[in-house]
Coordinates of C-alpha atoms in Angstrom, one line a residue:
Chain A
M1 CA 24.4 24.6 7.7
I2 CA 21.9 27.1 6.3
D3 CA 21.8 25.0 3.1
L4 CA 21.0 21.9 5.0
I5 CA 18.1 23.7 6.9
V6 CA 16.7 25.0 3.5
A7 CA 16.9 21.7 1.8
V8 CA 15.3 19.8 4.6
L9 CA 12.5 22.4 5.0
R10 CA 11.8 22.0 1.3
E11 CA 11.8 18.3 1.3
A12 CA 9.8 18.0 4.5
T13 CA 7.1 20.6 4.0
P14 CA 4.9 18.6 1.4
M15 CA 5.2 15.6 3.8
I16 CA 4.3 17.6 6.8
Y17 CA 1.0 19.0 5.4
V18 CA 0.0 15.4 4.3
A19 CA 1.1 14.2 7.8
M20 CA -1.3 16.8 9.2
A21 CA -4.1 15.2 7.3
G22 CA -3.0 11.9 8.7
V23 CA -3.0 13.3 12.3
L24 CA -6.4 14.5 12.0
A25 CA -7.7 11.2 10.6
Q26 CA -5.8 9.3 13.4
R27 CA -7.5 11.4 16.0
A28 CA -10.9 10.5 14.5
G29 CA -10.0 6.8 14.7
V30 CA -9.4 6.4 10.9
W31 CA -6.1 4.9 9.6
N32 CA -5.8 6.9 6.5
L33 CA -3.7 5.0 4.0
G34 CA -5.2 7.1 1.2
L35 CA -2.6 9.9 1.9
E36 CA -0.4 8.9 -1.0
G37 CA -3.4 9.1 -3.3
L38 CA -4.5 12.5 -1.9
M39 CA -1.0 13.8 -2.2
I40 CA -0.5 12.8 -5.8
T41 CA -4.0 14.1 -6.8
G42 CA -3.2 17.5 -5.1
A43 CA 0.2 17.6 -6.9
C44 CA -1.5 16.9 -10.3
A45 CA -4.5 19.1 -9.9
A46 CA -2.2 22.1 -8.8
V47 CA 0.1 21.9 -11.8
V48 CA -2.6 21.0 -14.4
L49 CA -4.9 23.8 -13.3
T50 CA -2.1 26.4 -13.1
E51 CA -1.1 25.4 -16.5
Q52 CA -4.6 25.6 -17.9
T53 CA -5.6 28.9 -16.2
G54 CA -2.3 30.6 -15.6
S55 CA -3.3 31.3 -12.0
V56 CA -1.4 29.7 -9.0
A57 CA -4.4 30.6 -6.7
L58 CA -6.8 28.6 -8.8
G59 CA -4.3 25.7 -9.0
L60 CA -4.1 25.7 -5.2
L61 CA -7.8 25.9 -4.8
G62 CA -8.3 23.0 -7.5
A63 CA -5.8 20.8 -5.4
V64 CA -7.7 21.5 -2.2
G65 CA -11.1 20.9 -3.8
T66 CA -10.2 17.7 -5.5
C67 CA -8.7 16.2 -2.5
V68 CA -11.7 17.3 -0.3
I69 CA -13.9 15.4 -2.8
L70 CA -11.7 12.4 -2.7
S71 CA -11.8 12.4 1.1
A72 CA -15.6 12.7 1.1
L73 CA -15.7 9.6 -1.2
L74 CA -13.4 7.8 1.4
W75 CA -15.7 8.9 4.3
L76 CA -18.8 7.6 2.4
V77 CA -17.2 4.2 1.8
I78 CA -15.9 3.7 5.4
E79 CA -18.7 5.2 7.2
K80 CA -21.8 4.6 5.1
L81 CA -20.9 1.4 3.4
R82 CA -18.9 0.3 6.4
A83 CA -15.8 -0.8 4.4
N84 CA -12.6 -1.6 6.1
P85 CA -10.6 1.6 6.4
I86 CA -7.2 0.1 5.6
I87 CA -8.2 -1.6 2.4
A88 CA -10.4 1.3 1.3
G89 CA -7.6 3.7 2.0
L90 CA -5.3 1.7 -0.2
G91 CA -7.9 1.6 -2.8
L92 CA -8.1 5.5 -2.7
T93 CA -4.3 5.6 -3.0
G94 CA -4.5 3.4 -6.2
L95 CA -7.3 5.6 -7.6
G96 CA -5.2 8.7 -7.1
L97 CA -2.1 7.2 -8.7
G98 CA -3.9 5.7 -11.7
G99 CA -6.4 8.7 -12.0
T100 CA -3.7 11.3 -12.2
D101 CA -1.8 8.9 -14.8
L102 CA -4.9 8.8 -16.9
A103 CA -5.7 12.6 -16.6
V104 CA -2.3 13.5 -17.7
Q105 CA -2.5 11.3 -20.7
A106 CA -6.0 12.4 -21.5
I107 CA -5.1 16.1 -21.4
Y108 CA -1.6 16.1 -22.7
G109 CA -1.5 12.9 -24.7
S110 CA 1.7 11.6 -23.3
E111 CA 3.1 10.1 -20.1
G112 CA 5.7 13.0 -19.9
A113 CA 6.0 15.8 -17.3
V114 CA 3.6 18.7 -17.2
T115 CA 5.2 22.1 -16.5
A116 CA 3.4 24.9 -14.9
P117 CA 4.1 28.5 -16.0
A118 CA 4.3 29.8 -12.4
G119 CA 4.9 28.4 -8.9
I120 CA 3.9 29.3 -5.4
P121 CA 5.3 32.8 -4.7
T122 CA 8.6 32.6 -2.8
L123 CA 10.1 35.0 -0.2
G124 CA 12.4 36.3 -2.9
P125 CA 15.7 38.4 -2.6
G126 CA 16.3 40.2 0.6
F127 CA 16.1 36.9 2.6
G128 CA 19.5 35.6 1.5
P129 CA 19.7 31.8 1.4
F130 CA 16.1 31.6 2.5
A131 CA 15.0 33.3 -0.8
V132 CA 13.9 30.0 -2.3
L133 CA 11.4 29.1 0.4
D134 CA 7.8 29.6 -0.7
L135 CA 4.8 30.8 1.2
L136 CA 3.6 27.3 2.1
V137 CA 6.9 26.5 3.7
V138 CA 6.6 29.7 5.7
A139 CA 3.1 29.0 6.8
M140 CA 3.9 25.4 7.8
P141 CA 4.8 26.1 11.4
V142 CA 1.6 28.3 11.8
V143 CA -0.4 25.5 10.3
V144 CA 1.1 22.9 12.8
F145 CA 0.6 25.2 15.7
A146 CA -2.9 25.9 14.7
L147 CA -3.6 22.2 14.4
W148 CA -2.2 21.5 17.9
V149 CA -4.5 24.3 19.3
L150 CA -7.4 22.7 17.5
L151 CA -6.7 19.3 18.6
R152 CA -5.6 20.0 22.2
R153 CA -7.2 23.2 23.3
T154 CA -10.7 23.3 21.8
R155 CA -13.8 21.5 22.5
F156 CA -14.0 20.2 19.1
G157 CA -10.5 18.7 19.1
L158 CA -11.2 16.9 22.4
R159 CA -14.4 15.5 21.2
L160 CA -12.7 14.3 18.1
A161 CA -10.1 12.4 20.2
A162 CA -13.0 11.0 22.2
C163 CA -14.8 9.9 19.0
G164 CA -11.6 8.2 17.8
E165 CA -10.6 6.5 21.1
H166 CA -14.0 5.6 22.4
P167 CA -16.9 6.1 20.1
F168 CA -19.3 4.6 22.6
A169 CA -18.3 7.1 25.3
A170 CA -18.3 10.0 22.9
R171 CA -21.8 9.1 21.5
S172 CA -23.1 8.9 25.1
V173 CA -22.3 12.5 25.7
G174 CA -23.9 13.6 22.4
A175 CA -21.0 13.7 20.0
D176 CA -21.7 12.1 16.6
P177 CA -18.6 10.1 15.6
A178 CA -19.6 9.8 12.0
R179 CA -19.9 13.6 11.7
M180 CA -16.7 14.3 13.5
R181 CA -15.0 11.9 11.2
L182 CA -16.3 13.6 8.2
I183 CA -15.0 17.0 9.4
A184 CA -11.6 15.5 10.3
L185 CA -11.3 13.8 6.8
L186 CA -12.5 16.9 4.9
L187 CA -10.2 19.2 6.7
G188 CA -7.3 16.6 6.2
G189 CA -8.2 16.5 2.5
A190 CA -7.7 20.2 2.2
L191 CA -4.3 20.0 4.0
A192 CA -3.2 17.0 1.9
G193 CA -4.1 18.9 -1.2
L194 CA -1.9 21.8 -0.2
G195 CA 1.0 19.2 0.6
G196 CA 0.6 17.7 -2.9
A197 CA 0.6 21.3 -4.4
E198 CA 3.7 22.1 -2.5
L199 CA 5.4 19.1 -3.9
S200 CA 4.8 19.9 -7.5
L201 CA 4.4 23.8 -7.5
G202 CA 6.8 24.6 -4.8
G203 CA 10.0 23.4 -6.3
L204 CA 10.4 22.6 -10.0
Q205 CA 6.8 23.5 -11.0
I206 CA 6.6 20.1 -12.7
F207 CA 4.1 17.3 -12.3
S208 CA 5.3 13.8 -13.5
V209 CA 3.4 10.5 -13.1
G210 CA 4.1 8.8 -9.8
M211 CA 6.1 11.7 -8.5
T212 CA 5.1 11.1 -4.9
A213 CA 7.2 7.9 -4.8
G214 CA 5.8 6.8 -1.5
R215 CA 6.1 10.2 0.3
G216 CA 2.4 9.9 1.2
F217 CA 3.1 6.5 2.9
M218 CA 6.1 8.1 4.6
A219 CA 3.8 10.9 5.9
F220 CA 1.5 8.2 7.3
A221 CA 4.6 6.7 8.9
A222 CA 5.4 10.0 10.4
V223 CA 2.0 10.3 12.0
I224 CA 2.5 6.9 13.7
F225 CA 6.1 7.7 14.6
G226 CA 4.9 10.9 16.1
A227 CA 2.2 9.2 18.0
G228 CA -0.6 11.0 16.3
H229 CA 0.5 14.3 17.7
P230 CA 0.8 17.3 15.2
V231 CA 4.3 18.4 16.6
G232 CA 5.5 14.8 17.0
A233 CA 4.5 14.0 13.4
T234 CA 6.2 17.3 12.2
F235 CA 9.5 16.3 13.8
A236 CA 9.2 12.8 12.4
A237 CA 8.7 14.2 8.8
L238 CA 11.7 16.5 9.5
F239 CA 13.8 13.6 10.6
F240 CA 12.9 11.6 7.4
A241 CA 13.7 14.5 5.2
L242 CA 17.0 14.9 7.0
V243 CA 17.9 11.2 6.6
E244 CA 17.1 11.6 2.8
Y245 CA 19.2 14.8 2.6
L246 CA 22.2 13.1 4.4
G247 CA 21.8 10.1 2.1
I248 CA 22.3 12.3 -0.9
K249 CA 25.1 14.1 0.7
A250 CA 26.9 10.8 1.6
Q251 CA 26.4 9.8 -2.0
L252 CA 28.4 12.9 -3.1
V253 CA 31.0 12.6 -0.5
F254 CA 31.7 8.8 -0.4
G255 CA 30.6 8.0 -3.9
E256 CA 30.1 4.4 -4.6
R257 CA 31.2 3.3 -1.1
A258 CA 27.9 4.5 0.4
P259 CA 25.3 2.3 -1.0
R260 CA 22.5 4.6 -1.9
D261 CA 19.8 2.1 -1.5
F262 CA 20.7 1.3 2.1
V263 CA 20.8 5.0 3.1
L264 CA 17.3 5.3 1.5
M265 CA 16.0 2.4 3.7
L266 CA 16.9 4.3 6.9
P267 CA 13.6 6.3 7.1
Y268 CA 11.6 3.2 6.7
I269 CA 13.7 1.1 9.2
A270 CA 13.4 4.1 11.6
T271 CA 9.6 4.1 11.2
V272 CA 9.4 0.4 12.0
L273 CA 11.7 0.9 15.1
G274 CA 9.5 3.9 16.1
V275 CA 6.3 2.0 15.8
W276 CA 7.7 -0.8 17.8
I277 CA 8.9 1.4 20.6
S278 CA 5.6 3.3 20.7
A279 CA 3.8 0.0 20.9
R280 CA 5.9 -1.3 23.8
L281 CA 5.4 1.8 25.6
R282 CA 1.7 1.7 25.1
G283 CA 1.5 -1.9 26.2
G284 CA 0.7 -3.2 22.8
V285 CA -2.7 -2.3 21.7
P286 CA -2.9 -1.5 18.0
L287 CA -4.4 1.9 17.4
S288 CA -7.0 0.9 15.0
S289 CA -10.1 0.7 17.0
V290 CA -12.8 -0.2 14.6
E291 CA -16.1 0.6 16.2
M292 CA -18.2 -2.4 17.3
R293 CA -21.5 -2.3 15.9
D294 CA -24.6 -4.2 16.6
G295 CA -25.9 -6.5 14.0
Chain B
M1 CA -25.1 -22.4 1.4
R2 CA -27.3 -19.4 1.5
A3 CA -24.7 -17.4 3.3
R4 CA -22.2 -18.3 0.7
L5 CA -24.5 -17.3 -2.3
L6 CA -25.1 -14.0 -0.4
A7 CA -21.3 -13.4 -0.1
V8 CA -20.8 -14.1 -3.8
G9 CA -23.6 -11.8 -4.8
R10 CA -22.2 -9.1 -2.6
A11 CA -18.8 -9.5 -4.2
V12 CA -20.2 -9.3 -7.7
A13 CA -22.4 -6.3 -6.7
F14 CA -19.5 -4.3 -5.4
V15 CA -17.3 -5.2 -8.3
A16 CA -20.1 -3.9 -10.5
L17 CA -20.3 -0.7 -8.5
A18 CA -16.6 -0.2 -8.9
L19 CA -16.8 -0.8 -12.6
V20 CA -19.6 2.0 -12.8
L21 CA -17.3 4.4 -10.9
C22 CA -14.5 3.6 -13.3
G23 CA -16.9 4.2 -16.3
V24 CA -17.6 7.6 -14.9
L25 CA -13.9 8.3 -14.4
F26 CA -13.1 7.2 -18.0
E27 CA -15.9 9.4 -19.5
A28 CA -14.6 12.3 -17.4
A29 CA -11.2 11.8 -18.8
G30 CA -12.6 11.9 -22.3
F31 CA -12.4 8.2 -23.2
S32 CA -15.5 6.3 -24.2
A33 CA -16.4 4.0 -21.3
P34 CA -18.1 1.2 -23.4
D35 CA -15.1 1.1 -25.9
M36 CA -12.7 1.0 -22.9
F37 CA -14.5 -1.9 -21.3
A38 CA -14.9 -3.8 -24.7
S39 CA -11.1 -3.5 -25.2
I40 CA -10.4 -4.6 -21.7
L41 CA -12.8 -7.6 -22.0
D42 CA -11.3 -8.3 -25.4
G43 CA -7.7 -8.1 -24.2
A44 CA -8.5 -10.1 -20.9
F45 CA -10.5 -13.0 -22.3
L46 CA -11.6 -13.0 -25.9
S47 CA -8.8 -12.3 -28.2
D48 CA -6.4 -15.0 -29.5
G49 CA -4.1 -16.4 -26.7
A50 CA -5.8 -14.2 -24.1
L51 CA -6.6 -17.1 -21.9
L52 CA -2.9 -18.4 -21.8
H53 CA -1.8 -14.7 -20.9
D54 CA -4.5 -14.8 -18.3
L55 CA -3.1 -18.0 -16.8
R56 CA 0.5 -16.6 -16.9
W57 CA -0.7 -13.9 -14.5
A58 CA -3.4 -15.7 -12.6
C59 CA -1.0 -18.6 -11.4
P60 CA 1.4 -16.4 -9.4
L61 CA -1.3 -14.2 -8.2
F62 CA -3.4 -17.1 -7.0
I63 CA -0.4 -18.6 -5.1
S64 CA 0.1 -15.3 -3.3
A65 CA -3.6 -14.9 -2.7
T66 CA -3.8 -18.2 -0.7
G67 CA -1.3 -16.7 1.6
V68 CA -3.4 -13.6 1.9
V69 CA -6.4 -15.8 2.8
I70 CA -4.5 -17.6 5.5
A71 CA -3.3 -14.4 7.1
F72 CA -6.5 -12.4 6.9
R73 CA -8.5 -15.3 8.2
C74 CA -6.4 -15.3 11.3
G75 CA -7.2 -11.5 11.6
Y76 CA -3.8 -10.3 10.5
F77 CA -3.6 -7.6 7.8
N78 CA -0.5 -8.7 6.1
V79 CA -0.3 -6.1 3.3
G80 CA 3.3 -6.9 2.8
T81 CA 2.8 -9.4 0.0
Q82 CA 4.7 -7.2 -2.5
G83 CA 7.8 -7.2 -0.3
Q84 CA 7.6 -10.9 0.5
F85 CA 7.1 -11.6 -3.3
Y86 CA 10.4 -9.5 -4.0
L87 CA 12.3 -11.3 -1.3
G88 CA 11.2 -14.7 -2.6
A89 CA 12.5 -13.7 -6.1
I90 CA 15.8 -12.5 -4.6
G91 CA 16.1 -15.8 -2.8
A92 CA 15.5 -17.8 -6.0
A93 CA 18.0 -15.6 -7.9
V94 CA 20.7 -16.1 -5.2
A95 CA 20.1 -19.8 -5.1
V96 CA 20.5 -20.1 -8.9
A97 CA 23.7 -17.9 -8.7
V98 CA 25.4 -20.0 -6.1
M99 CA 24.7 -23.3 -7.8
P100 CA 26.0 -23.2 -11.3
G101 CA 26.2 -26.3 -13.2
L102 CA 24.5 -28.5 -10.6
P103 CA 21.6 -30.9 -11.7
T104 CA 18.5 -29.1 -12.9
I105 CA 16.1 -30.8 -10.6
L106 CA 18.3 -29.9 -7.6
V107 CA 18.6 -26.2 -8.7
I108 CA 14.9 -25.8 -9.3
V109 CA 13.9 -27.4 -6.0
V110 CA 16.5 -25.5 -3.9
A111 CA 15.5 -22.2 -5.7
L112 CA 11.9 -22.6 -5.0
L113 CA 12.6 -23.5 -1.4
A114 CA 14.8 -20.6 -1.0
G115 CA 12.3 -18.4 -2.4
M116 CA 9.7 -19.7 0.1
L117 CA 12.3 -19.3 2.9
F118 CA 13.0 -15.7 2.2
G119 CA 9.5 -14.8 1.7
A120 CA 8.6 -16.4 5.0
L121 CA 11.5 -14.6 6.8
W122 CA 10.3 -11.3 5.4
A123 CA 6.9 -12.0 7.0
F124 CA 8.4 -13.3 10.2
W125 CA 9.7 -10.0 11.6
P126 CA 6.3 -8.0 11.3
G127 CA 4.6 -11.1 12.6
W128 CA 6.9 -11.3 15.6
L129 CA 6.7 -7.6 16.3
R130 CA 2.9 -7.9 16.2
I131 CA 2.5 -10.9 18.4
H132 CA 5.1 -10.0 21.0
S133 CA 4.8 -6.4 21.3
G134 CA 1.5 -5.5 19.7
T135 CA 3.1 -3.5 16.9
D136 CA 0.5 -3.0 14.2
E137 CA 1.3 -5.2 11.2
V138 CA -0.2 -2.9 8.7
I139 CA 2.7 -0.3 9.0
T140 CA 5.5 -2.7 9.5
T141 CA 4.5 -4.8 6.5
L142 CA 3.9 -1.6 4.4
M143 CA 7.4 -0.4 5.3
G144 CA 8.8 -3.8 4.6
N145 CA 7.5 -3.3 1.1
F146 CA 9.5 -0.1 0.6
I147 CA 12.6 -1.8 2.1
A148 CA 12.2 -4.7 -0.1
I149 CA 11.9 -2.6 -3.3
L150 CA 15.3 -1.0 -2.3
L151 CA 16.8 -4.3 -1.5
L152 CA 15.9 -5.5 -5.0
I153 CA 17.4 -2.5 -6.7
W154 CA 20.6 -3.1 -4.7
V155 CA 20.8 -6.7 -5.5
T156 CA 20.2 -6.2 -9.2
S157 CA 22.5 -3.3 -9.4
G158 CA 25.2 -4.7 -7.1
P159 CA 25.9 -8.4 -6.2
L160 CA 24.0 -10.0 -8.9
K161 CA 24.2 -7.4 -11.6
D162 CA 24.3 -8.4 -15.2
P163 CA 27.3 -6.3 -16.5
S164 CA 26.0 -6.4 -20.1
G165 CA 22.7 -4.7 -19.1
S166 CA 22.3 -1.0 -19.8
G167 CA 19.9 1.9 -19.1
Q168 CA 17.3 2.4 -16.5
V169 CA 16.3 -1.0 -15.4
T170 CA 18.9 -3.1 -13.8
A171 CA 18.6 -6.9 -13.9
S172 CA 20.5 -10.1 -12.8
L173 CA 22.2 -12.5 -15.1
P174 CA 19.7 -14.6 -16.8
V175 CA 18.8 -18.1 -15.4
P176 CA 20.3 -20.9 -17.6
M177 CA 17.8 -22.1 -20.0
A178 CA 18.0 -25.6 -18.4
D179 CA 16.9 -24.4 -15.0
R180 CA 13.9 -22.5 -16.2
I181 CA 10.5 -23.7 -15.3
S182 CA 8.7 -22.2 -18.3
D183 CA 9.5 -20.2 -21.4
D184 CA 8.8 -16.6 -21.5
G185 CA 5.1 -17.2 -22.0
G186 CA 5.1 -18.3 -18.4
V187 CA 2.7 -21.2 -18.7
S188 CA 3.9 -24.7 -18.4
A189 CA 2.8 -28.0 -16.9
L190 CA 5.2 -27.5 -13.9
I191 CA 3.8 -24.1 -13.2
L192 CA 0.3 -25.3 -13.4
G193 CA 1.1 -28.3 -11.3
I194 CA 2.8 -26.2 -8.5
T195 CA -0.2 -23.9 -8.6
I196 CA -2.8 -26.6 -8.3
A197 CA -0.7 -28.3 -5.5
V198 CA -0.5 -25.0 -3.5
G199 CA -4.2 -24.5 -4.0
I200 CA -5.1 -27.9 -2.7
A201 CA -2.7 -27.7 0.1
A202 CA -4.2 -24.3 1.2
W203 CA -7.7 -25.5 0.9
V204 CA -7.0 -28.5 3.0
L205 CA -5.1 -26.4 5.6
V206 CA -7.8 -23.9 5.9
N207 CA -10.8 -26.2 5.9
R208 CA -9.5 -29.5 7.2
T209 CA -6.9 -28.9 9.8
A210 CA -7.0 -27.7 13.4
F211 CA -4.6 -24.8 12.4
G212 CA -7.0 -23.6 9.8
V213 CA -10.1 -23.9 11.8
L214 CA -8.5 -22.4 15.0
G215 CA -7.0 -19.7 12.8
G216 CA -10.3 -18.8 11.4
L217 CA -11.8 -18.7 14.9
A218 CA -8.9 -16.6 16.2
G219 CA -9.6 -14.1 13.5
R220 CA -13.0 -13.8 14.7
N221 CA -12.5 -13.9 18.4
P222 CA -9.0 -14.2 19.7
I223 CA -10.0 -14.1 23.4
M224 CA -12.3 -17.2 23.0
V225 CA -9.5 -19.2 21.3
T226 CA -7.0 -18.3 23.9
W227 CA -9.5 -19.6 26.6
Q228 CA -10.0 -22.7 24.7
G229 CA -6.3 -23.3 25.3
A230 CA -4.9 -22.7 21.7
R231 CA -1.5 -21.1 21.4
L232 CA -2.4 -17.9 19.7
S233 CA 1.3 -16.8 19.3
R234 CA 2.0 -20.0 17.3
L235 CA -1.1 -19.7 15.2
G236 CA -0.3 -16.1 14.4
L237 CA 3.3 -16.7 13.6
G238 CA 2.4 -19.6 11.5
A239 CA -0.1 -17.6 9.5
F240 CA 2.4 -14.9 9.0
M241 CA 5.1 -17.2 7.7
L242 CA 2.8 -19.2 5.6
S243 CA 1.6 -16.1 3.8
G244 CA 5.1 -14.9 3.4
A245 CA 6.2 -18.4 2.0
T246 CA 3.4 -18.4 -0.6
A247 CA 4.3 -14.9 -1.8
G248 CA 7.9 -15.9 -1.9
L249 CA 7.2 -19.0 -3.9
A250 CA 5.3 -16.7 -6.4
G251 CA 8.3 -14.5 -6.6
A252 CA 10.6 -17.4 -7.1
M253 CA 8.5 -18.7 -9.9
E254 CA 8.6 -15.4 -11.7
V255 CA 12.3 -15.6 -11.7
L256 CA 12.6 -19.2 -12.9
G257 CA 9.7 -18.9 -15.2
P258 CA 8.5 -16.1 -17.4
D259 CA 11.0 -13.5 -16.4
G260 CA 14.1 -15.8 -16.5
R261 CA 16.2 -13.3 -14.4
L262 CA 15.7 -11.0 -11.6
V263 CA 14.5 -7.6 -12.9
S264 CA 14.5 -4.4 -10.7
G265 CA 10.9 -3.4 -9.9
F266 CA 9.1 -6.1 -11.8
S267 CA 5.4 -6.8 -11.3
P268 CA 5.0 -3.7 -9.1
T269 CA 1.2 -4.3 -8.4
H270 CA 1.4 -8.0 -7.7
G271 CA 0.9 -7.7 -3.9
F272 CA -1.9 -5.3 -4.1
T273 CA -3.8 -7.5 -6.6
A274 CA -3.1 -10.6 -4.5
V275 CA -4.7 -9.0 -1.4
L276 CA -7.6 -8.0 -3.6
I277 CA -8.2 -11.4 -4.9
G278 CA -8.3 -12.7 -1.3
L279 CA -10.9 -10.1 -0.5
V280 CA -13.0 -10.5 -3.4
A281 CA -13.1 -14.2 -2.7
N282 CA -14.3 -13.4 0.8
L283 CA -11.2 -15.1 2.1
S284 CA -12.0 -18.5 0.7
V285 CA -9.4 -20.6 -1.2
S286 CA -11.8 -22.0 -3.8
G287 CA -13.2 -18.5 -4.5
S288 CA -9.7 -17.2 -5.0
V289 CA -9.3 -19.5 -8.0
I290 CA -12.1 -17.5 -9.8
A291 CA -11.0 -14.2 -8.6
A292 CA -7.4 -14.9 -9.7
L293 CA -8.5 -15.8 -13.1
F294 CA -10.5 -12.5 -13.3
F295 CA -7.7 -10.3 -12.0
G296 CA -5.1 -12.3 -14.1
G297 CA -7.1 -11.3 -17.1
L298 CA -7.1 -7.7 -16.1
A299 CA -3.3 -7.9 -15.6
S300 CA -2.7 -9.2 -19.1
A301 CA -5.1 -6.8 -20.5
S302 CA -3.1 -3.9 -19.1
L303 CA -0.2 -5.0 -21.1
Y304 CA -2.4 -5.4 -24.3
L305 CA -4.3 -2.0 -24.0
P306 CA -1.6 0.4 -24.9
V307 CA -0.2 -1.7 -27.7
I308 CA -3.4 -2.8 -29.4
A309 CA -6.1 -0.3 -28.4
G310 CA -4.0 2.7 -27.7
L311 CA -5.5 3.1 -24.3
P312 CA -3.5 3.9 -21.1
A313 CA -2.6 1.0 -19.0
A314 CA -3.6 3.1 -16.0
A315 CA -7.1 2.1 -16.7
I316 CA -6.5 -1.3 -15.3
D317 CA -4.9 0.3 -12.1
I318 CA -8.0 2.4 -11.7
I319 CA -10.3 -0.6 -12.0
N320 CA -8.3 -2.5 -9.3
A321 CA -8.2 0.5 -7.1
A322 CA -12.0 1.1 -7.4
I323 CA -12.7 -2.5 -6.6
A324 CA -10.4 -2.2 -3.5
L325 CA -12.4 0.9 -2.4
F326 CA -15.7 -0.9 -2.3
I327 CA -15.0 -4.6 -1.8
T328 CA -14.8 -4.6 2.0
S329 CA -18.0 -2.8 2.2
R330 CA -20.2 -4.3 5.0
A331 CA -18.9 -7.6 3.5
W332 CA -17.0 -8.0 6.7
P333 CA -17.9 -11.1 8.5
S334 CA -17.7 -10.3 12.2
R335 CA -13.9 -11.1 12.3
F336 CA -13.1 -7.7 10.8
R337 CA -15.4 -5.9 13.1
F338 CA -12.9 -5.2 15.7
R339 CA -9.2 -6.1 16.1
R340 CA -7.5 -6.5 19.4
A341 CA -4.0 -7.1 20.4
T342 CA -3.5 -10.5 21.9
R343 CA -0.6 -11.1 24.0

């Protein structure tokens, strides 16, 4: 049981950080499909910088910084060039996947994995079976709670929601939707960078090309499944991680009789069902409200 | 005419902007940007046989792109082209597997139809969910892509597995030579014929039929079209299934043509590139021809780069991604300004 909790937490934490970025964007009315790209960029920057400088702190800082810059780029394209957020987000994802591939080849001259000399500090002995959990896993509930407070209990969070849901109304009371979106995306960029760093530095301390393998999209699905709420998204991500874990376990127990591929499909199918149910409950209005502009 | 020229100019300008961004990235990664672009240009269009390779990728991409054009014109963001493409390939492989030794014509026709059917079905469920419960199709189609990838892995490593295969990539038994529609080069009269036929059919459908015109209007203003008495649900489902069918056809052609078998995880960027082609062409079928030739060239260059020029193939992915980032900028006709659920 303890093993299960530890395994699920380690699998889910990177996804949860990235999902928090998605929640922020969602609140601001942006469907952020660039999460996968941010996540892989964070994972790559963290390992490469740790490897180059020998300092984990610098690696984390680099991951956060790169993802903030990428988020700023996304904001520019969506807000200033008025691009479609969905396509631009997919473009950002492609940029992250291709860019990290190119970066690894440029720096290390091969498509192999990059290993960092150190990882994020863990709880260490004295915590028994929880010794392998690192600081970002421990901080995760705090981050989620802080985000919930920010979004639901502060003026900023409520204004952000207003900007996302009804930009006209928000503007009429003096909030600037464009600026709110920028803040939400930059903050989200930092969180997604941490999520990527946790993925690569938290466990094996390795970065390999394409290592996110759709986790960023899954985090996005967790946002939708969790109705854009920080706690809901967290539970959705935990659920996905649990399904993944049980899939691997079923593989070990039942061997060939449990077709692994079908077990791996479960989170995606669960997402579709989740989105469908939430759409039915909400009376079927897609969430993507792109602001109507004049001209 | 002037509006059209403006649209073309905009597309070209944003592609150029994307290339500038790529140049900066290449330089940052320590490659020489001019050399990089020169090799890409060479591999895509100038070297011996480049144009044939270009066609090999441009044909399936164009077919999928016509489906993207149809769905997006109706205002539906079907980003599930990749999954529908895979399902089409599975459909064709299954059809070939269950019809050993039957006449070639019959096998090819049934396999292509099976591909279209499978692709259409894979687009049907997100379409149905969107139209009947307002479930946003972006997520359902994206999730459908992941499910399709896993299905493909399962099919190639399970029911249709080639037992003599080894190693990482699983594949189905090869399609008998007699039932292939092209050699490994992937360009044949039949493939070109199918591509041209699909192109003409799509153009007529979009520009010269009630379905196409109403669909285009529905993409711009669904409420008006409903009030005019059109059946939106039918239009929408039709658009979804047509776009799925085209992607499925492209997948079936890969199996019967250049690939000659069902390979796990083949052409992983096909769907994304097809969506790009439709967008770069500003959702016009005729424009997609040119865009498909351009992106087909890039696709063939990505195979050529690592071998000949020693450059990473990721360069091409970056170029595609950068174009995706910018291509929809303000280029939206009003139909993308806002999306509403229509019941």
